[in-house]
Short mmCIF file of C-alpha atoms and ligand atoms in Angstrom, two decimals:
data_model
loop_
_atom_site.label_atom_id
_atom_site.label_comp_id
_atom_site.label_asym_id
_atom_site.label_seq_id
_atom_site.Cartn_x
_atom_site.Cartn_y
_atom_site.Cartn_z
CA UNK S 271 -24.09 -32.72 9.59
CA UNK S 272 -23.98 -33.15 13.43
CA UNK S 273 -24.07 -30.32 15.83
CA UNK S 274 -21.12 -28.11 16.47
CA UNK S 275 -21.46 -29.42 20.19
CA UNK S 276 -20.58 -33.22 18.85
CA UNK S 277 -18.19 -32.09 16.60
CA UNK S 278 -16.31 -30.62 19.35
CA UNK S 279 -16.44 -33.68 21.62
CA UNK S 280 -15.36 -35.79 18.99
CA UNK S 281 -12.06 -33.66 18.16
CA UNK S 282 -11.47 -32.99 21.46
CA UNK S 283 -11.08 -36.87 22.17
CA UNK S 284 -7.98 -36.26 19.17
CA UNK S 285 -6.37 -34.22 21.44
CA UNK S 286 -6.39 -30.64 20.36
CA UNK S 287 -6.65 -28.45 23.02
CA UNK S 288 -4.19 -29.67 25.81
CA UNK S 289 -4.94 -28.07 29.47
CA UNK S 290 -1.56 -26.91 31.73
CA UNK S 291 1.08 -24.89 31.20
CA UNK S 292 1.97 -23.77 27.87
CA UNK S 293 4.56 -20.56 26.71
CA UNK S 294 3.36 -19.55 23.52
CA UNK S 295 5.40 -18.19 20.39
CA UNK S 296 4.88 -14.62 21.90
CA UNK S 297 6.18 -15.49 25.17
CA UNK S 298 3.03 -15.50 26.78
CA UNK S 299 2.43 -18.05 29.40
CA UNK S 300 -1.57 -19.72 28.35
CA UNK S 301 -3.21 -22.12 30.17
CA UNK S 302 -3.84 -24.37 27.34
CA UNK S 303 -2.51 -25.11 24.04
CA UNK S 304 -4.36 -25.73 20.68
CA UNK S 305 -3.10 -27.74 17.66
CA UNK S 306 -6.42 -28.56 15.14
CA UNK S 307 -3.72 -30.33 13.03
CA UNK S 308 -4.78 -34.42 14.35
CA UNK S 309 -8.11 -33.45 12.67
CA UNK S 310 -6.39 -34.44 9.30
CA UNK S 311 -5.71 -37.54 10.66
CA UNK S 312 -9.10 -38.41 11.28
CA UNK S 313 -10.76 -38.32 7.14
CA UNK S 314 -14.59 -38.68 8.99
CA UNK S 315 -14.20 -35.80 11.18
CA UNK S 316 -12.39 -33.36 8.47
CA UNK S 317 -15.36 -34.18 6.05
CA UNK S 318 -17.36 -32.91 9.00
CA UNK S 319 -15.25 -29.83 9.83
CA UNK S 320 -15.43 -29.15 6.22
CA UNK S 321 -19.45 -28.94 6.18
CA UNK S 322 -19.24 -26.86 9.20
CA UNK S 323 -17.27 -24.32 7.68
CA UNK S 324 -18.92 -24.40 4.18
CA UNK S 325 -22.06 -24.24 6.32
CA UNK S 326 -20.84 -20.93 8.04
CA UNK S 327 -20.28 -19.66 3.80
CA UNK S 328 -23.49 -20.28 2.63
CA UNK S 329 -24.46 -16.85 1.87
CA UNK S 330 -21.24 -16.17 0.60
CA UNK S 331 -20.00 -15.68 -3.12
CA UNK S 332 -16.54 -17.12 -3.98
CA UNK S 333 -14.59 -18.11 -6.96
CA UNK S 334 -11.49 -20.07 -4.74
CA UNK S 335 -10.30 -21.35 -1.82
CA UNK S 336 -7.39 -21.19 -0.24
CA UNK S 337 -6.27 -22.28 2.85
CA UNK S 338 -3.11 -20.41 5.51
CA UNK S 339 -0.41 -23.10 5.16
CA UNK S 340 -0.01 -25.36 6.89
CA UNK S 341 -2.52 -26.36 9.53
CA UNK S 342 -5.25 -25.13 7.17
CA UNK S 343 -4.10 -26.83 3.96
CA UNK S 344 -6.34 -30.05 4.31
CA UNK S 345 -9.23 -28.30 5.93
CA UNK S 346 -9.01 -26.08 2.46
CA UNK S 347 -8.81 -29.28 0.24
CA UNK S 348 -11.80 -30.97 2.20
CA UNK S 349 -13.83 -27.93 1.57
CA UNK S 350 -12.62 -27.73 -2.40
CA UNK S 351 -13.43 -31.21 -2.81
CA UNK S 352 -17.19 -30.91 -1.03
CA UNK S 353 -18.14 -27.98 -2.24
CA UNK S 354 -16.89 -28.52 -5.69
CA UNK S 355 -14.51 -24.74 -5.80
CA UNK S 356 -11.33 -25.06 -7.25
CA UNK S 357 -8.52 -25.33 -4.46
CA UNK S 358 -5.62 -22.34 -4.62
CA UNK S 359 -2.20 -23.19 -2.68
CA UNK S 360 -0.38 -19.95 -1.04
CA UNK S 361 2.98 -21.42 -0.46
CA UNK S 362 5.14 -20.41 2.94
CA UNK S 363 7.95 -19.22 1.17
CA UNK S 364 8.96 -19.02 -2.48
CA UNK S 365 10.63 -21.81 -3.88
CA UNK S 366 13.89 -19.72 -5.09
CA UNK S 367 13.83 -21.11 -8.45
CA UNK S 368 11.29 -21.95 -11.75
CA UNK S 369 8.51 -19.45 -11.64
CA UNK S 370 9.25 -18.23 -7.75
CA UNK S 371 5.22 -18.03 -7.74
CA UNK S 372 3.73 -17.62 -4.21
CA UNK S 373 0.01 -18.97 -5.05
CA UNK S 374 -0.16 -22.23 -6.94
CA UNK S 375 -3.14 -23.37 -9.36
CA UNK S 376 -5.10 -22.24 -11.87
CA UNK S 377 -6.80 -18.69 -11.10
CA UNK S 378 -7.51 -15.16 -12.77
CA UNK S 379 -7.18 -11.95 -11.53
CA UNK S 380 -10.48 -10.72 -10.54
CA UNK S 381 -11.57 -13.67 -9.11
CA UNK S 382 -12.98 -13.79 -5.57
CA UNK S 383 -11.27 -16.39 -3.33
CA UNK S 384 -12.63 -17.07 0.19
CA UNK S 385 -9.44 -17.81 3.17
CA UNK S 386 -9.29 -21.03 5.63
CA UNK S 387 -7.57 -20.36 8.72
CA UNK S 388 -7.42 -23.60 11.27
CA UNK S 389 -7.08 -20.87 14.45
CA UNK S 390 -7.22 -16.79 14.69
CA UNK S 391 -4.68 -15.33 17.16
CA UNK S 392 -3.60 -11.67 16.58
CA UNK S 393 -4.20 -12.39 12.54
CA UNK S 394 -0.68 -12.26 11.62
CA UNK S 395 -0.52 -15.40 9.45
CA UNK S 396 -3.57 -14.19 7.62
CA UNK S 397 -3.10 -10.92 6.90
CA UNK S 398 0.39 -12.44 5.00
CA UNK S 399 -1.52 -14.58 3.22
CA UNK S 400 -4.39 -12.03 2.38
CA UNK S 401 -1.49 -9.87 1.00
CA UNK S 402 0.17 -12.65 -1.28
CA UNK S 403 -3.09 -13.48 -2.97
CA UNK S 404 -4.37 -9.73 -3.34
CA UNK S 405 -1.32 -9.32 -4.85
CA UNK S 406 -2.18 -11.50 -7.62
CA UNK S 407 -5.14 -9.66 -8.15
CA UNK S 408 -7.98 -12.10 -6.41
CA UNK S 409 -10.34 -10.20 -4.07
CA UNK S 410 -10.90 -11.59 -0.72
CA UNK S 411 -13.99 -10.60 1.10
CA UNK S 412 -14.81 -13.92 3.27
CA UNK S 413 -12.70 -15.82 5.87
CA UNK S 414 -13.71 -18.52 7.75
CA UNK S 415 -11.92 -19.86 11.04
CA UNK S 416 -12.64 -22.71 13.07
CA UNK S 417 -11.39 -21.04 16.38
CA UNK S 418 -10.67 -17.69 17.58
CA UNK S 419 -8.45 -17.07 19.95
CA UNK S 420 -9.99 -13.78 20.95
CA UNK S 421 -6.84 -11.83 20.76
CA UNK S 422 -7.26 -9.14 18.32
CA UNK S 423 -6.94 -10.98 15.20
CA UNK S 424 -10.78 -10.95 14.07
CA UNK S 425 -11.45 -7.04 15.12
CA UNK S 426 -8.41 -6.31 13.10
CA UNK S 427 -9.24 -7.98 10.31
CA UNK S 428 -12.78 -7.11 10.15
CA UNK S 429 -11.38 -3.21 10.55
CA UNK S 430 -9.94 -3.68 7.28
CA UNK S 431 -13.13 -4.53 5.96
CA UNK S 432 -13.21 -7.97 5.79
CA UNK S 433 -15.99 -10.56 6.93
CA UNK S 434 -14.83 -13.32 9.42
CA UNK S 435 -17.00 -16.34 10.19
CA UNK S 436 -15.61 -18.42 13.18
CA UNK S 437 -17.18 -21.57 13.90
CA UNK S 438 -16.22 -21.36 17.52
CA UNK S 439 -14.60 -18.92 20.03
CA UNK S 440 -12.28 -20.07 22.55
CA UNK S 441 -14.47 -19.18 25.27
CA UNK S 442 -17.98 -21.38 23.33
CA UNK S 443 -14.88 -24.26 23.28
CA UNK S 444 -13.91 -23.89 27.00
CA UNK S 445 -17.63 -23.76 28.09
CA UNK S 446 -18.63 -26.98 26.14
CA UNK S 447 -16.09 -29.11 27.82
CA UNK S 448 -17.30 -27.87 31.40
CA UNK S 449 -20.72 -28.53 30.18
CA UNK S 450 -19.17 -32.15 29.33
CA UNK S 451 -17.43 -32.43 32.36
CA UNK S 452 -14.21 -32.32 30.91
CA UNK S 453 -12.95 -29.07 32.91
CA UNK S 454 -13.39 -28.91 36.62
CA UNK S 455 -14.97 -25.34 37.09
CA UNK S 456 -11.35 -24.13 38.93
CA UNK S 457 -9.93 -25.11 35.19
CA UNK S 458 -12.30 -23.01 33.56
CA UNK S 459 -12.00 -20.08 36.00
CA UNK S 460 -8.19 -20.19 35.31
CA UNK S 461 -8.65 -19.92 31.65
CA UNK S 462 -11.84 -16.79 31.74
CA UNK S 463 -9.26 -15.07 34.16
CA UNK S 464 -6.43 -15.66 31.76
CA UNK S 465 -8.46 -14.54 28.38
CA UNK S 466 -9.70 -11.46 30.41
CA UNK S 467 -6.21 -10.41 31.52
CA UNK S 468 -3.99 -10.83 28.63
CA UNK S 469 -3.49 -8.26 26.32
CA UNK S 470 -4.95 -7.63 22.83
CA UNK S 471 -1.77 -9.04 20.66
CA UNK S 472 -1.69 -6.50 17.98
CA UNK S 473 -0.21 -7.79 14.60
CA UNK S 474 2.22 -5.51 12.63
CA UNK S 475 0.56 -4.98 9.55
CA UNK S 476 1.96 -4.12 6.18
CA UNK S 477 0.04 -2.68 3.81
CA UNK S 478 -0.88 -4.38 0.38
CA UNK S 479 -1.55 -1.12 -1.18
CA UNK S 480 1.00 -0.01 -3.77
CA UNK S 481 2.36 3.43 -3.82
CA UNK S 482 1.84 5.94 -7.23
CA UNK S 483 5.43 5.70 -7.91
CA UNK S 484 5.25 1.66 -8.09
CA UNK S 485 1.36 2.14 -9.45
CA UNK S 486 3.08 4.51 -11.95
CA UNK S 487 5.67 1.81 -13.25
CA UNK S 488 3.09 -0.92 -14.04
CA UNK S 489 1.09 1.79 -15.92
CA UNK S 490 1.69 1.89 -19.97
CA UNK S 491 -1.13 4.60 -20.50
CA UNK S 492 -0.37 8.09 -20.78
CA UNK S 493 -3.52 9.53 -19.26
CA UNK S 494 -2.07 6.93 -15.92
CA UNK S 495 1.24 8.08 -15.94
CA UNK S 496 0.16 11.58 -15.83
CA UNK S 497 -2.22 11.51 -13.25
CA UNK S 498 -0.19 9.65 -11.13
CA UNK S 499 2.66 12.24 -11.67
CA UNK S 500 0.32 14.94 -10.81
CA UNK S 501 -0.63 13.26 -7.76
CA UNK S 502 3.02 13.13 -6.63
CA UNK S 503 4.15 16.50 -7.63
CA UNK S 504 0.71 17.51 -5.89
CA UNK S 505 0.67 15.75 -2.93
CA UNK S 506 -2.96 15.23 -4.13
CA UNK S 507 -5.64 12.33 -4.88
CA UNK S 508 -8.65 14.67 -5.26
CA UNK S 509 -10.56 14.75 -8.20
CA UNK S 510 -13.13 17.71 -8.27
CA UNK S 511 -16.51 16.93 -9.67
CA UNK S 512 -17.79 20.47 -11.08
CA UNK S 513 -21.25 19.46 -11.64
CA UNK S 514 -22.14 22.77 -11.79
CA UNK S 515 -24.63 24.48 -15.12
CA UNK S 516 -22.42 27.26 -16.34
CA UNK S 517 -19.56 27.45 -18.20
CA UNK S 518 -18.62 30.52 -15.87
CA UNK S 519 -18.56 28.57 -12.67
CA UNK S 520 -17.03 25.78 -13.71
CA UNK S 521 -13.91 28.57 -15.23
CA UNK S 522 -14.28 29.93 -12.00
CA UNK S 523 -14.18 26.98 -9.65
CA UNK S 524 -11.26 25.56 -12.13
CA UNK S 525 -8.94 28.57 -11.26
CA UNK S 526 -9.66 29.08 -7.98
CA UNK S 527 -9.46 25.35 -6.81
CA UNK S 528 -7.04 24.17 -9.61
CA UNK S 529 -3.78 23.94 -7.47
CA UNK S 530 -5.34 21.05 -4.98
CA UNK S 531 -6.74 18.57 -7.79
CA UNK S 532 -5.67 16.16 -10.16
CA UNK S 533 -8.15 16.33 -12.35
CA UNK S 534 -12.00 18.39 -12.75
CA UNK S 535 -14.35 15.80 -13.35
CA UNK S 536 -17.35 17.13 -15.56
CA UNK S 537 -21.15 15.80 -16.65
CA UNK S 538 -20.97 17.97 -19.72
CA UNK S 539 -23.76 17.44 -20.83
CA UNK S 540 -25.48 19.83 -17.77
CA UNK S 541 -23.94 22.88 -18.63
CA UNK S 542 -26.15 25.17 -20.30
CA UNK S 543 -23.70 27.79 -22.48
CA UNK S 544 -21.46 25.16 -23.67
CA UNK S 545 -19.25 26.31 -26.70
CA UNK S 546 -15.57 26.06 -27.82
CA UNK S 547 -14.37 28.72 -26.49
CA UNK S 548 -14.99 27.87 -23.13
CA UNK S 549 -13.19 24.53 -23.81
CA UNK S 550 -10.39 26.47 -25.12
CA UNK S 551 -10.51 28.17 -21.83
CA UNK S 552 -11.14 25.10 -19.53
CA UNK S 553 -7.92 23.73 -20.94
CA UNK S 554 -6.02 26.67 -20.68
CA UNK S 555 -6.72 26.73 -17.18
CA UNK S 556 -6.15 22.77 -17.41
CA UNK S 557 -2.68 23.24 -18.69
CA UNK S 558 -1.33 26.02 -16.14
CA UNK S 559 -2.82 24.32 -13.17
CA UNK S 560 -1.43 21.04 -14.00
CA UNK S 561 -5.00 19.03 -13.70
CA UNK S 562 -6.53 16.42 -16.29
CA UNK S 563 -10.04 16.73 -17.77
CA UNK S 564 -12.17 13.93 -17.17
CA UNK S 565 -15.94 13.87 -18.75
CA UNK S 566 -17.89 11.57 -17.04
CA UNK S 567 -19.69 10.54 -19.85
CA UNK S 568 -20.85 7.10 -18.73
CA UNK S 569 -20.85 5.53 -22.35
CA UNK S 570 -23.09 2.65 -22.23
CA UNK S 571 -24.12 1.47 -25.54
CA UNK S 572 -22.92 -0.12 -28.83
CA UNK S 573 -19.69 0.63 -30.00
CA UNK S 574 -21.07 2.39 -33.12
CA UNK S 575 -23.00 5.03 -30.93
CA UNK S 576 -20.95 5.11 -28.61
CA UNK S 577 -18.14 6.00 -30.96
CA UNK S 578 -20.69 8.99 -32.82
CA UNK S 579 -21.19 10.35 -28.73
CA UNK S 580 -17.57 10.42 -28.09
CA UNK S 581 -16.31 12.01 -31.35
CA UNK S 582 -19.38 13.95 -32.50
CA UNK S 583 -22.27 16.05 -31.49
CA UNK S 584 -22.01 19.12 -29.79
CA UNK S 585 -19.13 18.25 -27.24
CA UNK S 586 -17.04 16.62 -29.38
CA UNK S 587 -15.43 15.10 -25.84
CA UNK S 588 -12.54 13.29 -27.76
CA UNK S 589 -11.11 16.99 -28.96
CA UNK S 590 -10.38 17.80 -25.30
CA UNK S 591 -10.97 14.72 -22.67
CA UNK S 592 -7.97 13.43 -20.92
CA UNK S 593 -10.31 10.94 -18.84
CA UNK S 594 -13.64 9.52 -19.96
CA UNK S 595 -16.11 6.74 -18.03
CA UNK S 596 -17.99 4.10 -19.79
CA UNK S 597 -19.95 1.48 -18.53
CA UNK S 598 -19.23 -1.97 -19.46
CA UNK S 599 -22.76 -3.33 -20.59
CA UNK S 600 -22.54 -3.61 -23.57
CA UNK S 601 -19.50 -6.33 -24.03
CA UNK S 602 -15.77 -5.75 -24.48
CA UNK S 603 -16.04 -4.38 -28.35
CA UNK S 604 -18.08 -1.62 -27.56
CA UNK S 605 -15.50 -0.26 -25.22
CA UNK S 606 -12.75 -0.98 -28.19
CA UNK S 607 -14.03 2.55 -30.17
CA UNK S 608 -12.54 4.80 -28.15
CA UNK S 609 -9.56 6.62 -29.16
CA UNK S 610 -6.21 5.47 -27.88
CA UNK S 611 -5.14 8.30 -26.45
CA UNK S 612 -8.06 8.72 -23.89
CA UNK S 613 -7.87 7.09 -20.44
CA UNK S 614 -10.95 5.12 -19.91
CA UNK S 615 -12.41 4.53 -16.22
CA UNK S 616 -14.79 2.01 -16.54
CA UNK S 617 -17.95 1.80 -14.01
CA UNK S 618 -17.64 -1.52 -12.04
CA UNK S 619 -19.44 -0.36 -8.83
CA UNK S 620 -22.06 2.37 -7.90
CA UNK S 621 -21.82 4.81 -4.74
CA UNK S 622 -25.83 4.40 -4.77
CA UNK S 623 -27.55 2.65 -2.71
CA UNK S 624 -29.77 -0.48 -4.05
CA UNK S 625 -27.30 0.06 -7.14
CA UNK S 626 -27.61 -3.24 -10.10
CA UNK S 627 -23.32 -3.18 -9.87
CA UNK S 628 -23.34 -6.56 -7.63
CA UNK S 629 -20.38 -8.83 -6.97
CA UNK S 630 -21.11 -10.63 -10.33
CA UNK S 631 -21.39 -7.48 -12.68
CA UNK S 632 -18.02 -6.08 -10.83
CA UNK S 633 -16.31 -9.51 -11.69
CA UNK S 634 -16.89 -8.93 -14.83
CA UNK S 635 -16.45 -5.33 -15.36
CA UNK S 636 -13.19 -6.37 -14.06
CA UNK S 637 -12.14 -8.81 -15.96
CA UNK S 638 -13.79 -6.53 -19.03
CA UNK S 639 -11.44 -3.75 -17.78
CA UNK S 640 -8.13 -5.56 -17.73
CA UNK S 641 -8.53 -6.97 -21.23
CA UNK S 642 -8.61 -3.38 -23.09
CA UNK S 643 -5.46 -1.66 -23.47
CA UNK S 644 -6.80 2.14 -22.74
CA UNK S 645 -9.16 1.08 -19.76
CA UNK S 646 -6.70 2.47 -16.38
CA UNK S 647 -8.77 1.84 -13.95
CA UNK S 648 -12.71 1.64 -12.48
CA UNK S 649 -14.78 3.41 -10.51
CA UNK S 650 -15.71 1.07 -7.79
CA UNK S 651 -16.18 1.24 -3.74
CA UNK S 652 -14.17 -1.77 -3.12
CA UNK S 653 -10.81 -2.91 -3.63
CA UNK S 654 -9.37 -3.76 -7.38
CA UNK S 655 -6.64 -5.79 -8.81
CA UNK S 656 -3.25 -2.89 -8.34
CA UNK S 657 -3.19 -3.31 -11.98
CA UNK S 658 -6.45 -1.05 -12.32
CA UNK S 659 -6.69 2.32 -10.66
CA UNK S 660 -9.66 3.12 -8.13
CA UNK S 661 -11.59 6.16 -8.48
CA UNK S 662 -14.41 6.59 -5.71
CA UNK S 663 -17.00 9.13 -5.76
CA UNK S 664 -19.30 9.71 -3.28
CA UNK S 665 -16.96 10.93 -0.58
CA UNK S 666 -17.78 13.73 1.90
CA UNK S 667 -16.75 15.05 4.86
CA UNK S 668 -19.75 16.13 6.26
CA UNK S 669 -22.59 13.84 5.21
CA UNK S 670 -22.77 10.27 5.22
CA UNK S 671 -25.77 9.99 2.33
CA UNK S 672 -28.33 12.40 0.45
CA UNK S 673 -32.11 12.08 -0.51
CA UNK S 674 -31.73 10.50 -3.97
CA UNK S 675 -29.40 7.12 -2.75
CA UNK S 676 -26.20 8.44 -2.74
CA UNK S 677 -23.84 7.47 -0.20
CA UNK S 678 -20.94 9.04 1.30
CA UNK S 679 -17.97 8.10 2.99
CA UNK S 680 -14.63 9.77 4.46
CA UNK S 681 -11.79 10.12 2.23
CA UNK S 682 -9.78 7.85 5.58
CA UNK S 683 -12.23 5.57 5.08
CA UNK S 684 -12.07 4.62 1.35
CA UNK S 685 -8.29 4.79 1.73
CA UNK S 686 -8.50 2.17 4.50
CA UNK S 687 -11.11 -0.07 3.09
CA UNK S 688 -10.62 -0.20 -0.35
CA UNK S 689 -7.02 1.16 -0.93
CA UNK S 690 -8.55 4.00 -3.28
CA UNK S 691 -6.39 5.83 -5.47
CA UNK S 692 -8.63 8.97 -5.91
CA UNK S 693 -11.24 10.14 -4.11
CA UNK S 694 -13.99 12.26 -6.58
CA UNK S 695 -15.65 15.01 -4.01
CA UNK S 696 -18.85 16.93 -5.75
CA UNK S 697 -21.05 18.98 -3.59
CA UNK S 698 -18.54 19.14 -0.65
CA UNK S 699 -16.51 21.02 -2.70
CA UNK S 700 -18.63 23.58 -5.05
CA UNK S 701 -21.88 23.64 -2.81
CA UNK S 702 -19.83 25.26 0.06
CA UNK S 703 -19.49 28.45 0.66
CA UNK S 704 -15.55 28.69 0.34
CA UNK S 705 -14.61 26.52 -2.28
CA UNK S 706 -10.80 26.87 -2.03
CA UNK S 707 -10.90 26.27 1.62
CA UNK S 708 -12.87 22.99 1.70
CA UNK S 709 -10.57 21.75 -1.76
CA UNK S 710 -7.86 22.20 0.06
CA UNK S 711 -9.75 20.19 3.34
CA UNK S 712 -10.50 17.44 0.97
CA UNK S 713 -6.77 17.39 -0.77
CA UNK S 714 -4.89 17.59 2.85
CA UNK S 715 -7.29 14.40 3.93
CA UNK S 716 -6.66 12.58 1.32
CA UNK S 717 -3.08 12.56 1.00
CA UNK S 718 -2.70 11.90 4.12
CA UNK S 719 -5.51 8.97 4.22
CA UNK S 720 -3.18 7.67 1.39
CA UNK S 721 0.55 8.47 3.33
CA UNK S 722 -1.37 6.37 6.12
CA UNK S 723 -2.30 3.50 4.17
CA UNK S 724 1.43 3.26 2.89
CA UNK S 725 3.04 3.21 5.87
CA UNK S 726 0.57 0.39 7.53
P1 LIG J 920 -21.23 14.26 -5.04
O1 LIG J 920 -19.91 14.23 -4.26
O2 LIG J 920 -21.83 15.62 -5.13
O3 LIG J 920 -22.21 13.21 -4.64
O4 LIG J 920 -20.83 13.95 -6.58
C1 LIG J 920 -20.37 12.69 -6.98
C2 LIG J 920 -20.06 12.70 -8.46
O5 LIG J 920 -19.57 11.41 -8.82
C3 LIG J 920 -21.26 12.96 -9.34
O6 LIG J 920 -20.83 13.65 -10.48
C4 LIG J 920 -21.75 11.59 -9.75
O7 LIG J 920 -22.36 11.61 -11.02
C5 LIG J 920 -20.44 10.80 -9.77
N1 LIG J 920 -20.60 9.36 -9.44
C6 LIG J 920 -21.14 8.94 -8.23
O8 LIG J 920 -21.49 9.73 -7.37
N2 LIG J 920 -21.26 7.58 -7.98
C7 LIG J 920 -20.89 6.65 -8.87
O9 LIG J 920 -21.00 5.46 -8.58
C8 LIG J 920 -20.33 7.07 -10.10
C9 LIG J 920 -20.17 8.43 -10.35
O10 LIG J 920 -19.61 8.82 -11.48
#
């Protein structure tokens, strides 16, 4: 691979950055124009490009690659073919007839592809693209882009929580050729003056994010439809975790904070007095407050145990749980025992820090996930395919981690990030002094983290 310095020089004699007088599609009058598309043209210098950017990946984990059409398209295929990833193709505009697919090629949902862009202006283009193939349910964490502009595009992108890896700035470029003496210094005056004085071009953004009416219509499970219903008739995405030792305070924190929740999330298995009366009681409460009961079991073992812990013991959970969580270790079938009737969250990501949940085990989990009929969604702290819901613990207004690796974030902030669909809040809520008060904190936050994210 030669330096970035030679590869510049060598593209540059291609022609494509032109020096003068340009008016650009926004009006704005720049003193230089760039087109990376003669790159194509020149098979010995895109096989370079494409080790460059690859290069500027290699601590990256992806499944696909797919470039922004057009200028990006053979810079994408260069990459696919050195790198051996299969190539995805996000089309400009649907072809109006046959399937009327935007993304061509062979992918699954789940999958993590990686985005080409040739240059980064205010990140328009991308986030299009970006939307088109998280709608298909591919994850997109790393984009790569041979020039940036420095107009907005990368800080808005990597606000919304993605990694960009340019392999030069405009400025690096401009500096280069005056190092070359290919820019008298009053040329590259001109152009430092002009990227300092023109203004950040922000892109209007739409959301990818579906709303819990259109979340509600893909849904076939009962337990989804409901608690999406609740969380429209609520105006509420808060789940309360009640991981309190008494059946008394968990009564007591169920009435008093029951109007502001969509479900009580409980570790049963904590609470000291446990008996059926008090789950007669809990879904009394349950049923007049309009909440779900979610037991946050965390199955994780064979199906045959797994099926004797969910139907039998002392808590007989599948009498009374609307909601249960299971991990996924141990393979699809032992996640097939459950009951039909009960919503299962599966665990594809940890809040904790140093968790095991990597990028590999929450591929799968995924995939796992949207093969089982009664599975509605994951708990996770990154995005999932809209065909899963997201629950995230470990959100709190107040702290940002505690002393035995759990991490916290805002309820804006996993609403931004991830596009959550419920946020899970434990101690803020029943470690503070006025639970109703702070409920009702964490309900108002979240709905309108999530009326936010919609109208992006
Ligand atoms: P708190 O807000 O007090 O940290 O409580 C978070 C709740 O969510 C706990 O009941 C915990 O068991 C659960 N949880 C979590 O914190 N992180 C996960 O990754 C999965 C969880 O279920």
């Amino acid at each position: 691979m030669i330096s970035k310095e030679e590869f510049l020089l060598k593209a540059y004699k291609l022609g494509i950055i032109k020096f003068g007088n340009f008016t650009l599609k926004s009006g704005i009058q720049s003193p230089f124009y760039v087109d990376l598309r003669p790159i194509a043209s020149d098979p010995e210098l895109l096989k370079e490009l494409s080790q460059q950017l690859l290069n500027l990946l290699k601590k990256s984990c992806y499944d696909l690659i797919c470039g922004v059409p057009y200028a990006a398209l053979p810079m994408a295929t260069a990459m696919s073919l050195d790198s051996g990833t299969p190539l995805i193709i996000k089309r400009k505009e649907s072809k109006g007839y046959g399937t009327k697919k935007m993304l061509e090629g062979i992918f699954k949902s789940g999958q993590t592809c990686v985005l080409v862009e040739d240059v980064i202006t205010s990140g328009k283009s991308l986030i299009e693209t970006i939307e088109e193939v998280e709608k298909e349910g591919l994850r997109i964490k790393d984009i790569v882009v041979v020039l940036d502009r420095e107009q907005g595009g990368v800080y808005l992108l990597k606000e919304k929580g993605y990694n960009v890896y340019n392999l030069f700035t405009i400025e690096e470029v401009v500096d280069l050729l005056y190092k070359n003496n290919l820019l008298s210094q009053e040329e590259l005056q001109n152009i430092k003056n002009f990227l300092k004085s023109t203004p950040i071009v922000t892109a209007q953004v739409k959301s990818s994010r579906l709303t819990y009416e259109e979340k509600a219509a893909l849904q076939s499970h009962p337990a989804a439809k409901k608690i999406l219903e609740i969380a429209i008739k609520k105006k509420s995405n808060l789940i309360a975790s009640l991981d309190v030792s008494t059946t008394q305070e968990v009564l007591q924190l169920a009435e008093t904070i029951g109007d502001t929740i969509v479900a009580v999330k409980l570790h049963t298995d904590i609470i000291k007095d446990f008996s059926e009366e008090y789950v007669i009681k809990l879904k009394s409460i349950a049923n007049k407050k309009n909440f779900l009961l979610f037991e946050d079991r965390k199955f994780g073992d064979i199906g045959n145990t797994q099926q004797m812990q969910f139907e039998g013991g002392l808590y007989k959970i599948s009498d009374w749980a609307d909601l249960i969580t299971s991990h996924v270790i141990a393979g699809e079938d032992s996640l097939k025992i459950f009951d039909s009737k009960v919503g299962i969250i599966t665990i594809a990501e940890m809040s904790s820090s140093a968790t095991l949940t990597d990028e590999n085990y929450k591929k799968r989990a995924i995939e796992i996930s949207e093969n089982i009929s009664n599975v509605i969604g994951c708990v996770a702290q990154s995005k999932l395919p809209s065909s899963l819901l997201l629950f995230t613990p470990g959100v709190n207004l107040n702290s940002i981690k505690d002393k035995k690796g759990q991490n916290f974030n805002t309820p804006e902030k996993v609403f931004d990030k991830n596009h959550t669909d419920f946020i899970i809040v434990g101690r803020g809520i029943y470690k503070s002094t006025d639970p109703k008060k702070e409920a009702l904190k964490y309900q108002k936050s979240g709905w309108e983290a999530y009326l936010k994210n919609i109208s992006i």
